[in-house]
């Protein structure tokens, strides 16, 4: 079964979701075959790059080069970005060429940034291979790299021509990475409420790689994120809700020196946000959060982190608005499906929420 979700921004693009998809066919409505460049990483490349290159060639594409970057966040750097655009130039890719990013969020963010800037912009196709990339990072157009000073500090907005999420590729994804994708799935289900929230009952099955549960939850997430992005692409308002759990989560990530995976810190960060929601808005969703996150195999506590260090790291979160006073700004839940954003939180309140998850 193939589903297409339209992301209705100024230049709309489809997200194609299915299993064992015909790649060239899936993109043919959006793009004429031409010169292609495939970017992947050292885990995904050996498993999936050959079949992608073959499918493209059979569909009339000319694959000029397949470049494999080392797997991991450290590749989302200016150095690797420079290597990639250098290889694009060396391969002779022209302005009418297309960059295919085959991988998780790292390959997607880096590849998107390369595509947005090489010759002031070439066509970009995202082929997400992690659950996180399928449900979150490949939809919405944010691309970029990290700087030594912080994550995602250099970037751009780039609309892909098409996103192809082939669920079959998840078969080789390690369990821990699958759980991390489920953290973002749970986040959006809590924000969305309604049928999507009901579908979170299938998280357990998705974790065991049940194909129907995965398809349902990927589609729910893509539809929800597409709706939020269509509403507020450049994040001047409502898109901020997608940072639910991320204020403390990002700080935990930095304080733990990136030893924890993103989904794991977001999981603990959402529990902290649930504590804050209870204190400030009077809705107790803490146990509900814990049960959902446990069903995804995620931690709900952060190992012995230092609250002071986390508070300092929160001060550096780039999502803070310049000119903000001492208060932090949080996304909290008034109820399931009723997020509020920009809620001011004092250092003391934040500290209590952090202590609750240590
Ligand atoms: N642009 C956005 O809107 C957005 C949103 C959320 C996250 N992100 C970014 O995404 C990144 C995290 O993404 P991620 O979790 O996908 O990380 P990732 O790209 O590092 O992938 C996680 C790991 O899984 C491996 N892998 C990927 N697909 C595989 C497969 N099918 N089989 C076997 N191994 C596979 C990778 O090699 C890597 O080791 C972060 O840099 C984050 O900042 C961006
Ligand atoms: Zn996230």
PDB file of N, CA, C and O in Angstrom, residues 187-194 197 224 238 241 285 288 332-340:
ATOM      1  N   UNK A 187       5.692  12.007  21.120  1.00  0.00           N
ATOM      2  CA  UNK A 187       5.614  13.464  21.303  1.00  0.00           C
ATOM      3  C   UNK A 187       4.475  14.041  20.457  1.00  0.00           C
ATOM      4  O   UNK A 187       3.611  14.765  20.959  1.00  0.00           O
ATOM      5  N   UNK A 188       4.466  13.685  19.171  1.00  0.00           N
ATOM      6  CA  UNK A 188       3.469  14.290  18.285  1.00  0.00           C
ATOM      7  C   UNK A 188       2.064  13.769  18.585  1.00  0.00           C
ATOM      8  O   UNK A 188       1.087  14.497  18.444  1.00  0.00           O
ATOM      9  N   UNK A 189       1.966  12.509  19.031  1.00  0.00           N
ATOM     10  CA  UNK A 189       0.651  11.968  19.400  1.00  0.00           C
ATOM     11  C   UNK A 189       0.064  12.712  20.596  1.00  0.00           C
ATOM     12  O   UNK A 189      -1.146  12.971  20.655  1.00  0.00           O
ATOM     13  N   UNK A 190       0.928  13.049  21.550  1.00  0.00           N
ATOM     14  CA  UNK A 190       0.469  13.818  22.718  1.00  0.00           C
ATOM     15  C   UNK A 190       0.042  15.225  22.300  1.00  0.00           C
ATOM     16  O   UNK A 190      -0.935  15.771  22.813  1.00  0.00           O
ATOM     17  N   UNK A 191       0.776  15.797  21.357  1.00  0.00           N
ATOM     18  CA  UNK A 191       0.436  17.148  20.889  1.00  0.00           C
ATOM     19  C   UNK A 191      -0.843  17.150  20.056  1.00  0.00           C
ATOM     20  O   UNK A 191      -1.637  18.081  20.113  1.00  0.00           O
ATOM     21  N   UNK A 192      -1.013  16.079  19.261  1.00  0.00           N
ATOM     22  CA  UNK A 192      -2.131  16.039  18.311  1.00  0.00           C
ATOM     23  C   UNK A 192      -3.447  15.648  18.983  1.00  0.00           C
ATOM     24  O   UNK A 192      -4.513  16.165  18.640  1.00  0.00           O
ATOM     25  N   UNK A 193      -3.371  14.692  19.922  1.00  0.00           N
ATOM     26  CA  UNK A 193      -4.608  14.178  20.519  1.00  0.00           C
ATOM     27  C   UNK A 193      -5.425  13.382  19.505  1.00  0.00           C
ATOM     28  O   UNK A 193      -4.912  12.948  18.469  1.00  0.00           O
ATOM     29  N   UNK A 194      -6.712  13.187  19.792  1.00  0.00           N
ATOM     30  CA  UNK A 194      -7.640  12.543  18.849  1.00  0.00           C
ATOM     31  C   UNK A 194      -7.215  11.140  18.452  1.00  0.00           C
ATOM     32  O   UNK A 194      -6.674  10.378  19.259  1.00  0.00           O
ATOM     33  N   UNK A 197      -3.571  10.140  18.953  1.00  0.00           N
ATOM     34  CA  UNK A 197      -3.258   9.747  20.330  1.00  0.00           C
ATOM     35  C   UNK A 197      -3.739   8.313  20.594  1.00  0.00           C
ATOM     36  O   UNK A 197      -3.030   7.514  21.201  1.00  0.00           O
ATOM     37  N   UNK A 224       0.590  14.840  10.750  1.00  0.00           N
ATOM     38  CA  UNK A 224       0.568  15.871  11.789  1.00  0.00           C
ATOM     39  C   UNK A 224       1.668  16.897  11.554  1.00  0.00           C
ATOM     40  O   UNK A 224       1.433  18.103  11.580  1.00  0.00           O
ATOM     41  N   UNK A 238       3.135  28.501  15.948  1.00  0.00           N
ATOM     42  CA  UNK A 238       2.701  27.168  16.354  1.00  0.00           C
ATOM     43  C   UNK A 238       3.747  26.065  16.160  1.00  0.00           C
ATOM     44  O   UNK A 238       3.769  25.082  16.902  1.00  0.00           O
ATOM     45  N   UNK A 241       5.566  24.129  18.982  1.00  0.00           N
ATOM     46  CA  UNK A 241       5.074  23.011  19.809  1.00  0.00           C
ATOM     47  C   UNK A 241       5.888  21.746  19.578  1.00  0.00           C
ATOM     48  O   UNK A 241       5.977  20.887  20.450  1.00  0.00           O
ATOM     49  N   UNK A 285      -0.323  14.383  33.741  1.00  0.00           N
ATOM     50  CA  UNK A 285      -0.142  13.399  32.664  1.00  0.00           C
ATOM     51  C   UNK A 285       1.181  12.657  32.837  1.00  0.00           C
ATOM     52  O   UNK A 285       1.675  12.027  31.901  1.00  0.00           O
ATOM     53  N   UNK A 288       0.930   8.776  32.476  1.00  0.00           N
ATOM     54  CA  UNK A 288       0.600   8.486  31.081  1.00  0.00           C
ATOM     55  C   UNK A 288       1.855   8.588  30.205  1.00  0.00           C
ATOM     56  O   UNK A 288       2.127   7.721  29.370  1.00  0.00           O
ATOM     57  N   UNK A 332       4.178  23.287  27.037  1.00  0.00           N
ATOM     58  CA  UNK A 332       3.563  22.422  28.039  1.00  0.00           C
ATOM     59  C   UNK A 332       2.226  21.930  27.506  1.00  0.00           C
ATOM     60  O   UNK A 332       1.745  22.401  26.470  1.00  0.00           O
ATOM     61  N   UNK A 333       1.653  20.955  28.207  1.00  0.00           N
ATOM     62  CA  UNK A 333       0.360  20.408  27.773  1.00  0.00           C
ATOM     63  C   UNK A 333      -0.718  20.788  28.774  1.00  0.00           C
ATOM     64  O   UNK A 333      -0.636  20.429  29.948  1.00  0.00           O
ATOM     65  N   UNK A 334      -1.733  21.495  28.277  1.00  0.00           N
ATOM     66  CA  UNK A 334      -2.919  21.750  29.103  1.00  0.00           C
ATOM     67  C   UNK A 334      -3.709  20.464  29.247  1.00  0.00           C
ATOM     68  O   UNK A 334      -4.383  20.233  30.238  1.00  0.00           O
ATOM     69  N   UNK A 335      -3.615  19.660  28.209  1.00  0.00           N
ATOM     70  CA  UNK A 335      -4.251  18.343  28.180  1.00  0.00           C
ATOM     71  C   UNK A 335      -3.724  17.622  26.943  1.00  0.00           C
ATOM     72  O   UNK A 335      -3.009  18.227  26.142  1.00  0.00           O
ATOM     73  N   UNK A 336      -4.104  16.351  26.767  1.00  0.00           N
ATOM     74  CA  UNK A 336      -3.742  15.657  25.536  1.00  0.00           C
ATOM     75  C   UNK A 336      -4.307  16.455  24.358  1.00  0.00           C
ATOM     76  O   UNK A 336      -5.484  16.817  24.366  1.00  0.00           O
ATOM     77  N   UNK A 337      -3.467  16.738  23.378  1.00  0.00           N
ATOM     78  CA  UNK A 337      -3.936  17.454  22.189  1.00  0.00           C
ATOM     79  C   UNK A 337      -4.101  18.944  22.397  1.00  0.00           C
ATOM     80  O   UNK A 337      -4.584  19.641  21.508  1.00  0.00           O
ATOM     81  N   UNK A 338      -3.701  19.449  23.579  1.00  0.00           N
ATOM     82  CA  UNK A 338      -3.837  20.899  23.828  1.00  0.00           C
ATOM     83  C   UNK A 338      -2.520  21.507  24.318  1.00  0.00           C
ATOM     84  O   UNK A 338      -2.380  21.857  25.490  1.00  0.00           O
ATOM     85  N   UNK A 339      -1.557  21.622  23.388  1.00  0.00           N
ATOM     86  CA  UNK A 339      -0.276  22.217  23.774  1.00  0.00           C
ATOM     87  C   UNK A 339      -0.369  23.731  23.897  1.00  0.00           C
ATOM     88  O   UNK A 339      -1.167  24.364  23.212  1.00  0.00           O
ATOM     89  N   UNK A 340       0.425  24.272  24.797  1.00  0.00           N
ATOM     90  CA  UNK A 340       0.607  25.730  24.856  1.00  0.00           C
ATOM     91  C   UNK A 340       2.108  25.978  24.757  1.00  0.00           C
ATOM     92  O   UNK A 340       2.901  25.171  25.216  1.00  0.00           O
TER      93      UNK A 340
END
